[in-house]
XYZ file of C-alpha atoms in Angstrom:
136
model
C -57.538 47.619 10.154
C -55.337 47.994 6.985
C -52.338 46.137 6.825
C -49.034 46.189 4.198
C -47.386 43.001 3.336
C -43.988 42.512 5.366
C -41.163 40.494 3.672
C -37.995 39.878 6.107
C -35.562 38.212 3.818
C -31.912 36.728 5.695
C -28.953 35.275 3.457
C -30.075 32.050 4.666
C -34.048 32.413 3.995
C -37.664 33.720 4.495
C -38.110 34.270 7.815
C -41.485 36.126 7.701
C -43.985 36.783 4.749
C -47.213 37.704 6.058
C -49.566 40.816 6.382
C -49.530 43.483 8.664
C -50.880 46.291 10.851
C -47.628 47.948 11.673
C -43.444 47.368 12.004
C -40.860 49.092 13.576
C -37.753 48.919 11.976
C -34.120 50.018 13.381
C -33.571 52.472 10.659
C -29.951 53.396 10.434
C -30.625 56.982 11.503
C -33.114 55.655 14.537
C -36.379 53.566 15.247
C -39.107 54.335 12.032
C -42.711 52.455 12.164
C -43.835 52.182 9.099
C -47.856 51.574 8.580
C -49.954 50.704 5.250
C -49.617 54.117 2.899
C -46.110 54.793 3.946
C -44.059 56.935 1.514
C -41.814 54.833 -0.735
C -38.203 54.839 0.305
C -34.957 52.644 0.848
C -33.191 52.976 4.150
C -29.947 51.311 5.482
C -30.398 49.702 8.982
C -28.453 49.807 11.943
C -28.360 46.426 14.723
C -31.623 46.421 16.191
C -34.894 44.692 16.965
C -37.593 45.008 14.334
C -40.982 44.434 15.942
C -44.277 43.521 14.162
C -47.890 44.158 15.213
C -50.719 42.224 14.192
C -54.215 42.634 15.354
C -53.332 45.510 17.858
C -50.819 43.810 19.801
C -46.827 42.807 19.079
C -46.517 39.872 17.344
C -43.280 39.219 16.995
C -39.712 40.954 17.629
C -36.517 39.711 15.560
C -32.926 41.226 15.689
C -30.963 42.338 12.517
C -27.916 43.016 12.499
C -28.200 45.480 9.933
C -28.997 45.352 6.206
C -31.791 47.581 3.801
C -35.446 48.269 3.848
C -37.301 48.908 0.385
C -40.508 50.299 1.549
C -43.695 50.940 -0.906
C -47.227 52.107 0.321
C -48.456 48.509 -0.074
C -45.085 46.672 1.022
C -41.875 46.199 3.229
C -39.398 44.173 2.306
C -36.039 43.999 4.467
C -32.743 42.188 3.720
C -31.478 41.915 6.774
C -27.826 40.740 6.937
C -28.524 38.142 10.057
C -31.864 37.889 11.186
C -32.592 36.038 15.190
C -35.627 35.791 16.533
C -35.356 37.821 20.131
C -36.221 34.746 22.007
C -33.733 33.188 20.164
C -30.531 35.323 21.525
C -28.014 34.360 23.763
C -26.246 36.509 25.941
C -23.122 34.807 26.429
C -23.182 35.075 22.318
C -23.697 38.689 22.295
C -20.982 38.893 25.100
C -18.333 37.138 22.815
C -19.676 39.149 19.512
C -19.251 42.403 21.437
C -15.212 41.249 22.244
C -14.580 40.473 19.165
C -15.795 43.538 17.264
C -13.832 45.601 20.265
C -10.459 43.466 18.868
C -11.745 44.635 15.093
C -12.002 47.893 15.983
C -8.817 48.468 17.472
C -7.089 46.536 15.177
C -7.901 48.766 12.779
C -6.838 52.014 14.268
C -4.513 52.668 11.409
C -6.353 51.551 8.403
C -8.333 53.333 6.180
C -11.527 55.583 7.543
C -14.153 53.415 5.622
C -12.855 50.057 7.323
C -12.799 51.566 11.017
C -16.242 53.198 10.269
C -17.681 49.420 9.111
C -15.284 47.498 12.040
C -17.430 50.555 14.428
C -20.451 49.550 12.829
C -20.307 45.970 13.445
C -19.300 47.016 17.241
C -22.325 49.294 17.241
C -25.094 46.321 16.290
C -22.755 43.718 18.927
C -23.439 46.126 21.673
C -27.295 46.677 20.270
C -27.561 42.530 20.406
C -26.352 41.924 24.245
C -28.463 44.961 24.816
C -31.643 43.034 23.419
C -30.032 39.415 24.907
C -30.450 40.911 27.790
C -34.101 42.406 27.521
C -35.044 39.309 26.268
């Protein structure tokens, strides 16, 4: 089966470099697989679970809390601002990231629109984490 070369790229390293069938990434405006071929693009991504495939069958699943694809027929790479491996998650984490983008938000009721729509973004990939804590 053809396969594209997936780059996922954290601030704090490489956490995957390998070739692939398929991934589905948590595009910002929902869920896009992308196979070998795929029109070239850049999308922004939401908090959500990026899962691999690899010789029919998932491989892997890692959660982002948001960041940018660039995506080429022969390659994905995505910067990811914080990358966890699903396994990885904890719940009573996700709990306390959840509270304290609640506090963010509210706290910034009265500032500008661009800082409540990036404080409700952050609130938007907490929730999206204790969701996938708690699949996991």
């Amino acid at each position: 089966m053809a396969t594209f070369d997936l780059e996922l790229v954290s601030p704090e390293r490489l956490l995957l470099s390998r070739p692939v069938e398929m991934a589905v990434i948590p595009a910002y405006e929902g869920e896009m697989g992308v196979l070998p071929g795929h029109a070239p693009m850049i999308v922004a991504l939401r908090g959500g679970v990026i899962r691999v495939t690899e010789g029919g069958r998932e491989t892997e699943s890692l959660f982002i809390m948001g960041g940018f694809a660039e995506i080429t027929p022969a390659r994905v790479t995505v910067l990811a601002d914080e990358a966890t491996p699903l396994a990885s998650l904890s719940r009573a984490a996700a709990a306390q990231r959840v509270t304290e983008a609640e506090a963010a938000l509210a706290a910034a009721a009265n500032d500008l629109p661009e800082i409540r729509d990036r404080a409700n973004d952050r609130l938007m990939a907490a929730r999206a984490m204790q969701d996938a804590a708690q699949a996991a």
